[in-house]
Coordinates of C-alpha atoms in Angstrom, one line a residue:
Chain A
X1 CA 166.0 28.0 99.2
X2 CA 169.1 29.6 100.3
X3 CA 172.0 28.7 100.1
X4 CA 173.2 25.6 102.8
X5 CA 176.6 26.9 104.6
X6 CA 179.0 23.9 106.3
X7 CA 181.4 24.6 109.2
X8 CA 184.4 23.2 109.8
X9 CA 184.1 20.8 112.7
X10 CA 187.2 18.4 113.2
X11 CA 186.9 18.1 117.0
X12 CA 182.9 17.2 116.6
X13 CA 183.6 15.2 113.6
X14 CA 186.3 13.0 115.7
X15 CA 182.6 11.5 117.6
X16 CA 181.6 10.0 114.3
X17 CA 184.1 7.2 115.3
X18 CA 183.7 4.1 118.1
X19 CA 180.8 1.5 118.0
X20 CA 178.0 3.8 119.8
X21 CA 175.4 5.5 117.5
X22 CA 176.9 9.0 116.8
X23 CA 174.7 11.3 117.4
X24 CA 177.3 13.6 115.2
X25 CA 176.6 11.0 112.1
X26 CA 172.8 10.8 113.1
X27 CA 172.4 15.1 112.8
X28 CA 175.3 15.4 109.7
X29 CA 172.8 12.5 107.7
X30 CA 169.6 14.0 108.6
X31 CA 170.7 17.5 107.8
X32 CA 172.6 16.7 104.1
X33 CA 169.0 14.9 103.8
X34 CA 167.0 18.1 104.3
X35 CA 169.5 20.3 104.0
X36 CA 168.9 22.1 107.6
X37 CA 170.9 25.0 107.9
X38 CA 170.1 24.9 112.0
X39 CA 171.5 21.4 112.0
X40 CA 175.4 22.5 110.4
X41 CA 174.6 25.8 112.0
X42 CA 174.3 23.8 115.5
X43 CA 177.5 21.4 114.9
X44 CA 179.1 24.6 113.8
X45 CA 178.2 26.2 117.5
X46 CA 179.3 23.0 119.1
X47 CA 182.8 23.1 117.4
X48 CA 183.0 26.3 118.7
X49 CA 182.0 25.4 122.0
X50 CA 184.2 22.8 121.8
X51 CA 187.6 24.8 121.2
X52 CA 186.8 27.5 123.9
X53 CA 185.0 24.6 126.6
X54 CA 182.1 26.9 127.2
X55 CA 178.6 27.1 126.6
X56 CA 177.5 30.0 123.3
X57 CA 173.6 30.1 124.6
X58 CA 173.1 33.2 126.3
X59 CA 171.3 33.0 130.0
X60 CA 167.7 32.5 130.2
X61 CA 164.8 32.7 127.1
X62 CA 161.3 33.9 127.9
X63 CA 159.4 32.3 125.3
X64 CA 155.7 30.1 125.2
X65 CA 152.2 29.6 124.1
X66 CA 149.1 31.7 124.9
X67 CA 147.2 30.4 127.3
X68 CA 150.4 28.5 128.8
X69 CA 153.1 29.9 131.5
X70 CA 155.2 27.0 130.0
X71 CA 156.4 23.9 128.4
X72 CA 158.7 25.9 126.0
X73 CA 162.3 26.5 126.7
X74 CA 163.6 29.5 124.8
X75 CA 167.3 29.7 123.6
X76 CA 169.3 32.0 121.5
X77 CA 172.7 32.1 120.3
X78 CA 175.3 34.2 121.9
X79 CA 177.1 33.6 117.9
X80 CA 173.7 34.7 115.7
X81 CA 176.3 36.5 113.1
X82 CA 178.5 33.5 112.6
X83 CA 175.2 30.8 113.0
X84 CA 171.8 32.7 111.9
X85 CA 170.1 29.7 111.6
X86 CA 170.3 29.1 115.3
X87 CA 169.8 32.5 116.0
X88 CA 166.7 31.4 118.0
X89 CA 166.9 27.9 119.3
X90 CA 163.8 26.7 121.5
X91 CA 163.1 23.1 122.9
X92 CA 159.5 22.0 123.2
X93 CA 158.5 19.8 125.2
X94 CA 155.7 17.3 124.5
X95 CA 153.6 15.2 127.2
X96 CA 154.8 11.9 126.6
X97 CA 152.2 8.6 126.8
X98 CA 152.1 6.7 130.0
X99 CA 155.9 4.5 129.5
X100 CA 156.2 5.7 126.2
X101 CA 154.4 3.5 124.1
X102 CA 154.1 4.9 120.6
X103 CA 152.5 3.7 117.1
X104 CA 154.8 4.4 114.1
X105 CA 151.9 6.6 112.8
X106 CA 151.8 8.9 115.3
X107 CA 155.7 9.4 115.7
X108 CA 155.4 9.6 111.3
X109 CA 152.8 12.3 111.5
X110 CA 155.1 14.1 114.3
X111 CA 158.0 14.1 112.6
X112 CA 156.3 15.4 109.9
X113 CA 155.3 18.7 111.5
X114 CA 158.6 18.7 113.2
X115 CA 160.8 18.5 109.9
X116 CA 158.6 21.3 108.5
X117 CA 158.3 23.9 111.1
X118 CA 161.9 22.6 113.3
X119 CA 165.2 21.7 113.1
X120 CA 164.1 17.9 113.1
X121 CA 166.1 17.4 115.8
X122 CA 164.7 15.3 119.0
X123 CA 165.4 14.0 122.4
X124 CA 163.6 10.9 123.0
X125 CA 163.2 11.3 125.7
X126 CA 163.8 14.1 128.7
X127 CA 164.6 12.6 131.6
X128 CA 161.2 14.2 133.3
X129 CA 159.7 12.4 130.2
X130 CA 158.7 14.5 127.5
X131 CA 159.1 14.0 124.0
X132 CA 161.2 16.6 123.4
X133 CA 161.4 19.1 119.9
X134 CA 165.0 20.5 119.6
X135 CA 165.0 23.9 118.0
X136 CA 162.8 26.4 116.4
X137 CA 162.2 30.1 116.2
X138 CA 159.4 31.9 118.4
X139 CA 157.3 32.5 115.2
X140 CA 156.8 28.5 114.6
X141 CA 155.6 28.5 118.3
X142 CA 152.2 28.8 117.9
X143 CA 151.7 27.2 114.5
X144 CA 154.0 23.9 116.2
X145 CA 151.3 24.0 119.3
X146 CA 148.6 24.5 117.1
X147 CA 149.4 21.2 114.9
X148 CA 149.9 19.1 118.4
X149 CA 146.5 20.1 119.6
X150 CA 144.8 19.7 116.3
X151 CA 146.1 17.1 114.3
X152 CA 148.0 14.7 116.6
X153 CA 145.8 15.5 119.8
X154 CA 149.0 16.0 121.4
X155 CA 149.7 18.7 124.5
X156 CA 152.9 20.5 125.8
X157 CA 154.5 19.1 128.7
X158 CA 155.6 21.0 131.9
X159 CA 158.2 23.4 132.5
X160 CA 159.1 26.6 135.2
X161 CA 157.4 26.6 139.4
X162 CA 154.7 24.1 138.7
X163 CA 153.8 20.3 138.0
X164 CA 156.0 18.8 135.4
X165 CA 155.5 16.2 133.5
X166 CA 154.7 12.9 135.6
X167 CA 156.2 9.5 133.9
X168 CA 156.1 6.1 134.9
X169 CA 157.9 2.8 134.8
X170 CA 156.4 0.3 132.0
X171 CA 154.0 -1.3 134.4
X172 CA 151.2 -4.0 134.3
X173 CA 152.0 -3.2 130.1
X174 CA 154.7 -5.9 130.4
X175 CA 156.2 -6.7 134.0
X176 CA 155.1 -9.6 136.1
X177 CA 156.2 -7.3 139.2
X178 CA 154.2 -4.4 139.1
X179 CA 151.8 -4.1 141.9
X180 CA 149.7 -1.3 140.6
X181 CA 148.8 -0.2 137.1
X182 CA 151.3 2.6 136.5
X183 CA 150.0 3.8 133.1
X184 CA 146.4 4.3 134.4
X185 CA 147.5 6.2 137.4
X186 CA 150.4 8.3 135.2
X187 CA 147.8 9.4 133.1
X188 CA 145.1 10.1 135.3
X189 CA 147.3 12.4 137.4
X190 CA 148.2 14.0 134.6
X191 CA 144.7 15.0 133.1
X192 CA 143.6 15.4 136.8
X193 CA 146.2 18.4 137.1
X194 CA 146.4 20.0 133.9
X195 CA 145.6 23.4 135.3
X196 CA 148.8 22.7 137.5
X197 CA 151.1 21.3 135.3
X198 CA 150.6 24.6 132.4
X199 CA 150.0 27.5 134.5
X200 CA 153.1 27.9 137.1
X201 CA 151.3 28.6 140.8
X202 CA 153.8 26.7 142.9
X203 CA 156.7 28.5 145.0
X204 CA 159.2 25.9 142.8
X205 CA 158.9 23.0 140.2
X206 CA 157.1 19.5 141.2
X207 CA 157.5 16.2 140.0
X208 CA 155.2 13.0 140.3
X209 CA 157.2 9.5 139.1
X210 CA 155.3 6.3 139.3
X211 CA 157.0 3.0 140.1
X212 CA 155.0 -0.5 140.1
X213 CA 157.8 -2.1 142.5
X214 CA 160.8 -1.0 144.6
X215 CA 163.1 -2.1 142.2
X216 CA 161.8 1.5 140.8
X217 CA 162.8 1.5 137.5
X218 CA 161.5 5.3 136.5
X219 CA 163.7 6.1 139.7
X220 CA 160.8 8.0 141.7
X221 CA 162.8 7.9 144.9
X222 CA 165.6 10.1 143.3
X223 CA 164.0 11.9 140.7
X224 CA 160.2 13.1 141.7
X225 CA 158.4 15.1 145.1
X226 CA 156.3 12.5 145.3
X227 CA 157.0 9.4 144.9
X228 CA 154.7 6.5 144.3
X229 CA 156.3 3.0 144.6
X230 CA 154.1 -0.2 144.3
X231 CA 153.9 -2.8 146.5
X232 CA 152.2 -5.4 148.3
X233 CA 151.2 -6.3 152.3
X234 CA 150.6 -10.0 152.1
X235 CA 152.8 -12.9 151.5
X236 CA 154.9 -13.7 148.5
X237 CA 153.5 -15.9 146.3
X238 CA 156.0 -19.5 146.1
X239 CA 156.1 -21.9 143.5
X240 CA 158.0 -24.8 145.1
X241 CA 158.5 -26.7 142.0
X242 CA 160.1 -23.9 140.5
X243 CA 162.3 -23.1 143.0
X244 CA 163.5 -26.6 142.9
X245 CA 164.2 -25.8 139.2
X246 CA 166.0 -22.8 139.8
X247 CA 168.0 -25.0 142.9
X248 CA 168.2 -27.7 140.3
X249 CA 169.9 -25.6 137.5
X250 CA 167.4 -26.1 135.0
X251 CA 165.9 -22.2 135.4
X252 CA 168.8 -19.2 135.4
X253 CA 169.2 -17.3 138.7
X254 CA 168.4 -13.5 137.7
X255 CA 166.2 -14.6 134.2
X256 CA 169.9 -15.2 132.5
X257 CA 171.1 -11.4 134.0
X258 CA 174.6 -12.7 134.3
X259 CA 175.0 -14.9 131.8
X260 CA 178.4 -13.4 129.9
X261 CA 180.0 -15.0 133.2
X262 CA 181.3 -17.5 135.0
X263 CA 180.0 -17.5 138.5
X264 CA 179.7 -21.8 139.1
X265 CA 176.1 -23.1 139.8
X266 CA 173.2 -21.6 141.4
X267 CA 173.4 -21.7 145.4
X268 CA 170.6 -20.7 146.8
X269 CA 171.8 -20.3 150.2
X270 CA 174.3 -17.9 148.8
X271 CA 172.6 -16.1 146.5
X272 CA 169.6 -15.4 147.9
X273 CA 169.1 -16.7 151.7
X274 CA 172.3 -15.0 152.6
X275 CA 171.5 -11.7 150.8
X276 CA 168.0 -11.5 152.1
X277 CA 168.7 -8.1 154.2
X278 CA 166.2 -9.3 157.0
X279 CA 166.9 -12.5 157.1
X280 CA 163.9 -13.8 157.0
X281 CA 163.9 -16.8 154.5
X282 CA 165.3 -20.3 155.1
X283 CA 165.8 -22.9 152.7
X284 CA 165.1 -26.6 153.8
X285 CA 167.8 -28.7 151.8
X286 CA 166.0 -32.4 153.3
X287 CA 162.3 -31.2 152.2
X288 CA 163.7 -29.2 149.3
X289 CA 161.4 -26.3 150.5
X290 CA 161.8 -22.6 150.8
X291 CA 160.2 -20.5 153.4
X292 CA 159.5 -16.9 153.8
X293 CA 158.6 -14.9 157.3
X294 CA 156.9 -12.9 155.2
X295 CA 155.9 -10.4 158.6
X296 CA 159.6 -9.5 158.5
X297 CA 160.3 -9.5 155.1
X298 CA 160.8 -5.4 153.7
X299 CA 160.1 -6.3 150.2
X300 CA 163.2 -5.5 149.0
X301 CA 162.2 -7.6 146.0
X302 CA 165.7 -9.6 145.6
X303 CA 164.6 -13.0 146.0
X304 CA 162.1 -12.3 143.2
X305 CA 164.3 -10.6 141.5
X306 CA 166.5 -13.8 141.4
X307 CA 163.9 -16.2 141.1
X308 CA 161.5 -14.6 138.8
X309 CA 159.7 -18.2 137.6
X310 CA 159.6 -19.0 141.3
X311 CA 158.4 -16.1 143.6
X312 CA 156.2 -13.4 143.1
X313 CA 154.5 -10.4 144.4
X314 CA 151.5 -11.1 146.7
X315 CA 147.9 -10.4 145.7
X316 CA 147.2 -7.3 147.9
X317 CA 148.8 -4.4 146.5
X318 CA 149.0 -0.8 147.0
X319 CA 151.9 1.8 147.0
X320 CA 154.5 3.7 149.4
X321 CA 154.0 7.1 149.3
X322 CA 157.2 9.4 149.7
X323 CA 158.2 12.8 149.2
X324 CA 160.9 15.3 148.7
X325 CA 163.5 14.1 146.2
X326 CA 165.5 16.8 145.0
X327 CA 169.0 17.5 143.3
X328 CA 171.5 19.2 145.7
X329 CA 170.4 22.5 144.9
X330 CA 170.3 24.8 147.3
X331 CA 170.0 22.7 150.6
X332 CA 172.1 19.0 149.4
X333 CA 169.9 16.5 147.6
X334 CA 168.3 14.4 148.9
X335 CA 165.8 11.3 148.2
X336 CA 162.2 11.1 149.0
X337 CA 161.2 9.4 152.6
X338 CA 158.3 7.6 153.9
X339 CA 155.1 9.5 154.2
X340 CA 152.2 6.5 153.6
X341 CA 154.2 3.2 153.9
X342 CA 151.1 1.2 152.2
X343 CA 148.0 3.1 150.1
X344 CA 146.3 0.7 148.0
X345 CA 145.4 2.7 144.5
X346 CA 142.1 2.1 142.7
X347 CA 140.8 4.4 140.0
X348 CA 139.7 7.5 141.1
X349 CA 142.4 7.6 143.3
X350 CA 141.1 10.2 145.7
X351 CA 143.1 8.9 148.6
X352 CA 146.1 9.8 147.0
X353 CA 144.7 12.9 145.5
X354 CA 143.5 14.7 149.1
X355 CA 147.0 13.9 150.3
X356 CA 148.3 15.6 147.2
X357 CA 146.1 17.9 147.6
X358 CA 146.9 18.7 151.2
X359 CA 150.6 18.8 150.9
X360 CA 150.0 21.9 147.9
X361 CA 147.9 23.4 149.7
X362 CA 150.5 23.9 152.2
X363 CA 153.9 24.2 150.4
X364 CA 152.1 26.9 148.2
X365 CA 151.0 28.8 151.5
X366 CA 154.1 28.0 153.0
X367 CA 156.8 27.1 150.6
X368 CA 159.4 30.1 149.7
X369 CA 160.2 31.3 146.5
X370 CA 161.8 28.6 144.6
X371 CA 162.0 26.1 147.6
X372 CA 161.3 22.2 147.0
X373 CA 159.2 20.8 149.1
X374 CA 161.6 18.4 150.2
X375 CA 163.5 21.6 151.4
X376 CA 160.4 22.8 153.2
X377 CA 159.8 19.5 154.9
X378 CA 163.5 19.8 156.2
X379 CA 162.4 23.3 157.1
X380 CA 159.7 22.7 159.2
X381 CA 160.2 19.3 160.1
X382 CA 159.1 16.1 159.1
X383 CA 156.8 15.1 162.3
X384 CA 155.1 18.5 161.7
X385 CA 154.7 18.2 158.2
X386 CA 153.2 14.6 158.7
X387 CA 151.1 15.2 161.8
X388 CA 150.0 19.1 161.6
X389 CA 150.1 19.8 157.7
X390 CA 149.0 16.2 156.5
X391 CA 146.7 14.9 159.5
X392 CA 148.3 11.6 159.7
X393 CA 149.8 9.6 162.6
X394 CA 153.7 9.3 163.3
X395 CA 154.6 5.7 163.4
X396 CA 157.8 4.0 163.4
X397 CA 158.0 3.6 159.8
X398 CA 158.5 7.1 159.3
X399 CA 161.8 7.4 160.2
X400 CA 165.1 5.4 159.6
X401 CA 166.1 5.7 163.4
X402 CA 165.2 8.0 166.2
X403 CA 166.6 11.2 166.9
X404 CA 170.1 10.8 168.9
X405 CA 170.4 14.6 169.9
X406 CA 167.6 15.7 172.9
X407 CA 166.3 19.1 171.5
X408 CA 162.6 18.2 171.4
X409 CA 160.0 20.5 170.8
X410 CA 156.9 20.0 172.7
X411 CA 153.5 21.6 172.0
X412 CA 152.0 24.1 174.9
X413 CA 149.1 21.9 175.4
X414 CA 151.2 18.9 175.8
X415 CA 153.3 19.7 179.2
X416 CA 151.4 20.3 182.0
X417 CA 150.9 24.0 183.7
X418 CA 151.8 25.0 180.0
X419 CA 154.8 28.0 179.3
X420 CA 153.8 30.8 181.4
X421 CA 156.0 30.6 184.4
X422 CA 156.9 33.1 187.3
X423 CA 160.2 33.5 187.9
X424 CA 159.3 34.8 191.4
X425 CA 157.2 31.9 192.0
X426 CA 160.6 29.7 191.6
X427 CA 162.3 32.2 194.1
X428 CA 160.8 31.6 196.8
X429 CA 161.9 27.8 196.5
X430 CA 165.3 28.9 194.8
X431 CA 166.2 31.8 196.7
X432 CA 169.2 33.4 194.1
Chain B
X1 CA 170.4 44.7 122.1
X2 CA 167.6 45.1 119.1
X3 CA 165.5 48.0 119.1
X4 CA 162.0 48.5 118.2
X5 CA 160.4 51.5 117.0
X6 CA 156.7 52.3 118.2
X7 CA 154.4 55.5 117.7
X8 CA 157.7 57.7 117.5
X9 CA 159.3 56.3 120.8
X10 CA 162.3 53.8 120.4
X11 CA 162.7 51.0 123.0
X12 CA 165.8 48.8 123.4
X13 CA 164.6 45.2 124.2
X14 CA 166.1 41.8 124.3
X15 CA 165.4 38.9 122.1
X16 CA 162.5 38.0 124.3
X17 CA 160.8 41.4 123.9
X18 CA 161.9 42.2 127.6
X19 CA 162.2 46.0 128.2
X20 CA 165.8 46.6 128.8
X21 CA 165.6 50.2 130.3
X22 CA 163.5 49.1 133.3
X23 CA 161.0 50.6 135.1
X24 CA 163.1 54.0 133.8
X25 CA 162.3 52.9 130.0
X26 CA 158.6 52.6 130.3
X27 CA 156.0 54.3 129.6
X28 CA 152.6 54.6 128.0
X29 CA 153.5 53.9 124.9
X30 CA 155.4 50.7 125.9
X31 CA 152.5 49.5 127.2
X32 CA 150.6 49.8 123.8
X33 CA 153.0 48.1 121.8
X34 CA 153.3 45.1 124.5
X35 CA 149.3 44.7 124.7
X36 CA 149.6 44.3 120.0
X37 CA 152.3 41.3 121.0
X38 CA 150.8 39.7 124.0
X39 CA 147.4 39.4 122.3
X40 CA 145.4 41.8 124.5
X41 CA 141.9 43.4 123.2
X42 CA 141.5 46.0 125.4
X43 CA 143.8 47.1 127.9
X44 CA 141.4 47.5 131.5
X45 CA 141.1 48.5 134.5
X46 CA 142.0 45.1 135.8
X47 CA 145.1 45.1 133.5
X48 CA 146.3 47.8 134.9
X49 CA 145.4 46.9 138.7
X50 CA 148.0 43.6 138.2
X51 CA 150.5 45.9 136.1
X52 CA 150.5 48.3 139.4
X53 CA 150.7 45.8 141.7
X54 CA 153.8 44.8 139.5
X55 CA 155.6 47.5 139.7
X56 CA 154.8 48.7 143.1
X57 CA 155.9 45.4 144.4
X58 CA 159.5 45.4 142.3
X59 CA 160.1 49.1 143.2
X60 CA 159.8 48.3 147.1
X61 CA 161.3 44.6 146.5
X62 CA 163.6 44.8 144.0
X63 CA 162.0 41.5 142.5
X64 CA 158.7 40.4 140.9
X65 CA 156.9 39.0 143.1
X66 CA 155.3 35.3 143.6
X67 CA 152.5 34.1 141.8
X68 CA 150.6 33.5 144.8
X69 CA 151.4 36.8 146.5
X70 CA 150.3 38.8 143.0
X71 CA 147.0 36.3 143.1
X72 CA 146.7 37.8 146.9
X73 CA 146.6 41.5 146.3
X74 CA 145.1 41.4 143.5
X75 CA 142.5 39.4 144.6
X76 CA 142.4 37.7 140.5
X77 CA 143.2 34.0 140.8
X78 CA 145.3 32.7 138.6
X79 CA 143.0 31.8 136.4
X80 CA 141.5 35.3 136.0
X81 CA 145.2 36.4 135.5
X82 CA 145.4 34.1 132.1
X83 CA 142.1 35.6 131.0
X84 CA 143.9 39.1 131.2
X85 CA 147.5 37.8 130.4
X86 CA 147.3 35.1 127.9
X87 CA 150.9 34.3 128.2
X88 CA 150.3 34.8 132.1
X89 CA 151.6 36.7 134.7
X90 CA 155.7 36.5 133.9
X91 CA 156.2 36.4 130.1
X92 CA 152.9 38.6 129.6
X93 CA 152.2 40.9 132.7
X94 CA 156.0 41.4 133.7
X95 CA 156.9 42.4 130.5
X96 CA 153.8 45.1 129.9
X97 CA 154.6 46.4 133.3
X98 CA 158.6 46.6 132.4
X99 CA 160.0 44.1 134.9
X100 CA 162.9 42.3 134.0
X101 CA 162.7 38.3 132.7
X102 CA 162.2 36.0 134.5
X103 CA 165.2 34.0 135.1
X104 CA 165.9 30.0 136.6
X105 CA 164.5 26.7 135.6
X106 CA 161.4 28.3 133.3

């Protein structure tokens, strides 16, 4: 083996310090351990970086697998005299399991491939997702995919104008609140689209996130095109008794959440009647009794969040259907609204799979290069893409609040004697 | 910029294996050397339908065009595209035909 060359890096080294895991320590002790050239060669880079404040990656990197139009991201140095072994530096990106659940063999045998034919640096995880491999040259590409696919039975996740990889919150695996079985539906969407998600046919990128309640804890409302957010049409389930532990003090408001302080003994009124944002509960203080309006309620989940012991989800779940999140690039960003307020989700999911299938159908007709679709729904408008492109009906859930400016379009067919018009017909009542 | 040497012609490409010349640049022999890295057989008729289309499209356009619109005019679905370009239509098909890489969120 060659010989191992060590930069100088004072200003990186200076991150080794404070009580949060360094990843600077984490990289230096893996690399002395298996004396990685790319690792010091990467620290050396960042040093550099560091002293000038700007990036030393040259734009772009065209790099992949046969068969795939992605799920590599190629890199190379703009310093390949002063940092060879970083001359090349591409991420891979590895379909992660539903909520990343993981047996200590599997990440073993990984790591084992990746310390051999990488830089045995990670990022666990993307924040699409994916397991993601840090660094390696375009020749270890295909040997890299061939291991996944053959020993670990492992695929590449998404990159460029297609799906990317769909994640999901943890689920039925371990919440009491989730009103749909995330993992199932995570990966079936996943193996349902594979076709989509390696071969880029979409005018931009597309992302699904999965989330069993609106507390959202993947973030689908931000962070996906279509978001699926669980939740539930009939009435919250109560466990008096319990919430007369909770008003008694012998349960903690928020499972303990705010514990490291002060804030006097639980009030029920004030913590959770008074916050309700519809206003739609009402504790009885004589009959030590709480009651829900559960017709008004928007499931906002804070009272169970509160009083997790004492209220939970009802029995009849589905999921809210929205779409369009996107960061502000090019148009502002903006989160995903309302499309299906309530879809209940069994396995195989074809409800949710035509309207998927639908709304492709038309952003990849319609959609310009490199537009999101919530860019295209802005474009063409939200009650055409619901009611022309999707077939369903506008109701009032669709919208926040109505329009306040008057510039309605109406359809031909919809105003009567329709648009052709004879200006000499209005004459003769309007002489000019 | 490296440069690679093939059946007496010399070609200066970038890391990727892009054609740096352009459309200028290329040439038969381009072509040949591309099909040995891209993992093509035999270079046919269809290739060389989508590697027109290519080029035709980025000389009137000045950019490559979407995959949907190359799917169009060729008439090849993606699919069929994959089957001729096993690295598919940007990393394998752009490059034979000399366009330049594809750039953004790849």
């Amino acid at each position: 083996m060659a010989e191992i060359k060590k930069h100088d890096t004072p200003m990186v080294d200076e991150l080794k310090g404070g009580p949060w895991p360094s990843f600077v320590d984490d990289i230096y002790s893996y690399a002395e351990k298996h004396q990685k050239q790319a690792c010091f060669d990467l620290m050396g880079q960042l040093e550099l970086s560091y002293k000038h404040k700007e990036t030393h990656w040259k734009h772009g990197g065209i790099v992949g697998v046969f068969g795939y139009g992605g799920g590599v991201i190629g890199r190379y140095s703009d310093q390949q005299e002063q940092f060879p072994a970083i001359w090349a530096f591409h991420t891979i990106r590895v379909n992660q399991p539903a909520s990343k659940w993981y047996h200590t063999s599997a990440l073993r045998k990984l790591c084992e491939i990746w310390d051999h034919r990488g830089s045995g640096m990670l990022n666990t995880h993307g924040s699409t997702g994916d397991l993601v491999l840090l660094g390696t040259v375009t020749e270890q590409l295909e040997p890299i995919f061939f291991d996944l696919t053959h020993q670990m039975n492992m695929d590449l996740g998404g990159s460029g104008s297609n799906l990317r990889t769909p994640s999901c919150c943890v689920g039925k695996a371990r919440c009491e609140w989730s009103c749909l079985d995330t993992q199932a539906l995570c990966y079936d969407l996943t193996m349902t689209y594979q076709d989509e998600l390696h071969r880029p046919a979409f005018p931009y990128k597309f992302k699904f996130k999965i989330s069993g309640c609106p507390n959202d804890c993947v973030a689908a409302i931000a962070r996906a095109d279509l978001s699926i957010i669980g939740t539930w049409i009939d009435d919250i389930r109560i466990d008096q008794e319990a919430v007369r532990a909770y008003v008694g003090g012998e349960l903690k408001p928020n499972a303990g959440a705010h514990s490291d302080r002060d804030w006097g003994p639980f009030d029920i009124k004030k913590e959770v009647i008074d916050l309700c944002p519809t206003q739609c509960m009402h504790w009885d203080e004589k009959e030590k009794k709480l009651y829900i309006n559960n017709k008004e309620c928007n499931r906002c989940m804070h009272c169970i969040n509160v009083m997790p012991e004492a209220l939970r989800p009802g029995t009849d779940t589905g999921a809210t259907i929205l779409m369009g999140a996107k960061a502000p690039i090019l148009e502002g960003a903006q989160l995903s609204t309302v499309i299906v307020p309530f879809m209940r989700l069994e396995p195989p999911y074809d409800n949710l799979k035509e309207l998927i299938e639908k709304t492709w159908d038309f952003w990849m007709e319609n959609g310009k290069n490199r537009e999101r679709l919530g860019e295209l729904i802005q474009r063409i408008g939200l009650n055409r893409f619901i009611v022309d492109i999707l077939g369903l009906k506008p109701i009032p859930q669709h919208v926040r609040e109505p329009r306040a400016n008057p510039y309605v379009f109406w359809k031909e067919e919809e105003v009567e004697g329709g648009w052709d018009r004879d200006v000499a017909e209005f004459r003769k009542r309007h002489p000019a | 910029m490296p440069t690679v040497e093939y059946k007496g012609k010399t070609f200066e490409v970038d890391e990727d294996g892009f054609l740096q010349g352009g459309l200028d640049a290329w040439c038969m022999e381009w072509v040949e050397y591309v099909k040995e890295q891209e993992g093509i057989q035999e270079l046919t008729e269809e290739h060389w339908k989508v590697i027109k289309v290519l080029q035709d499209y980025f000389k009137k356009n000045g950019v490559a065009p979407m995959v949907r619109i190359l799917s169009k005019v060729t008439g090849y679905p993606l699919k069929k595209i994959y089957e001729l370009f096993p690295s598919g239509p940007g990393k394998g098909a752009c490059k034979m035909a000399g366009l330049p890489k594809p750039t953004g969120c790849v």
